[in-house]
Amino acid sequence: MDGFYYIGLDIHKKVIAYCIKALDGSMIDQGTIVADRQSLGVWVKGLPGPWIGAMEATLFTGWVYDLLKPHAVALKVAHPAMLQAITVAKKKNDRADAEKIADLLRVNLLPECHMLSEEMRELRRILRYRNHIVRTAVKMQNKMSGLLMEVGVSYSKKRLHGKKYFHELLDRVDEIPPSVKELLLLSRSGYEMFRSFQKRLVETLRADSLIRDRVHRLMTIPGVGEITALTWVLEIGDPDRFSSIRKAVSYCGLCSAQKESAGKEQRGPISKKRNKHLQTMLIEAAKLAPHWNEHLAIVHERELKKGNKNRATLAVARKIVAYMLVVDRKGADFKLPSEIRAA
């Protein structure tokens, strides 16, 4: 490792600050470059020798990582929350941040985070955009309900979003002002458009050979649907990066943060340091899964007897994580313990 240079990168929208150091900590070079592919390509070709690089995980990290990785001996991405805890200082600027990253990399103290492959990140981007579209469609649904309530129109909540009922409602109710009818039709067309888009995106993910087999195996778990399985595969990546179920549960944000000092331990609310996409999907799945899985229903009932509905939902979500992690690691369809003994 003595012959390598250590490079820290502080990436922003318009500029990238860099710091190049030798193993002994001596400064080789420091500066900034324009954050575009051409400038970065010219810069990397002019580096003095083989190098190991590190950067903080940000919105812009992906394309920089993909461009630089073929040129580096090793390229790492630092966890932003942990990096902040280590590098808190009175003096903070882009060059100083790049130098701190280079120093942490040089002494092997960089808090590294997992980086998915470029192909998996492309699929994850599609899934997250699909989720954004679904949230927008729900806003359109709520807006239609709100407009009808504003003008005092009675309607069936369950049937409102059916196409036939919606148009019948507009035709038979005379007290709806013309301006409100136009807004309702506009909201309805937006809702149908977003629903169509999200279906097309799911079909794209469903047909991808890179994740198809894993998704199908996860869906053999009663109570785990297609979207939950897709979210797990594309947010987790490699399941072997979790050495235990507890660590997977923590990553999914289904446990509280631990605060212990002088032998006293304090547990607070659910930790905010989590994968929010997984957490949201697992909580929603846990609300429905007991209807389809009798073992999850038993878990839910047991926790519900303790008097806390949210606690019961979290217990079910944790059990779903355990099921999915085991199935994903083994690469085999889900089987209950009773089925395994019978076989």
XYZ file of N, CA and C in Angstrom, residues 163-176 181 185:
48
model
N -63.982 4.859 -12.139
C -64.214 5.753 -13.285
C -65.700 5.962 -13.564
N -66.476 4.883 -13.540
C -67.908 4.960 -13.852
C -68.650 5.797 -12.819
N -68.421 5.527 -11.553
C -69.108 6.251 -10.478
C -68.742 7.733 -10.505
N -67.483 8.037 -10.766
C -67.033 9.423 -10.768
C -67.794 10.244 -11.810
N -67.893 9.723 -13.025
C -68.575 10.477 -14.082
C -70.087 10.525 -13.841
N -70.664 9.478 -13.283
C -72.078 9.512 -12.930
C -72.345 10.575 -11.870
N -71.428 10.708 -10.924
C -71.569 11.714 -9.869
C -71.569 13.122 -10.451
N -70.679 13.390 -11.378
C -70.613 14.715 -11.991
C -71.871 15.020 -12.802
N -72.452 14.011 -13.429
C -73.620 14.221 -14.281
C -74.895 14.463 -13.472
N -75.023 13.780 -12.332
C -76.297 13.848 -11.604
C -76.359 14.927 -10.529
N -75.212 15.473 -10.144
C -75.204 16.483 -9.086
C -75.137 17.863 -9.726
N -76.221 18.644 -9.528
C -76.314 19.954 -10.182
C -75.625 21.061 -9.402
N -75.438 20.847 -8.087
C -74.915 21.949 -7.275
C -73.404 22.135 -7.389
N -72.746 21.293 -8.195
C -71.302 21.471 -8.379
C -71.057 22.606 -9.365
N -66.140 21.472 -11.375
C -66.188 20.312 -12.277
C -64.927 20.221 -13.123
N -62.300 17.115 -13.062
C -61.899 16.377 -14.265
C -60.383 16.417 -14.466
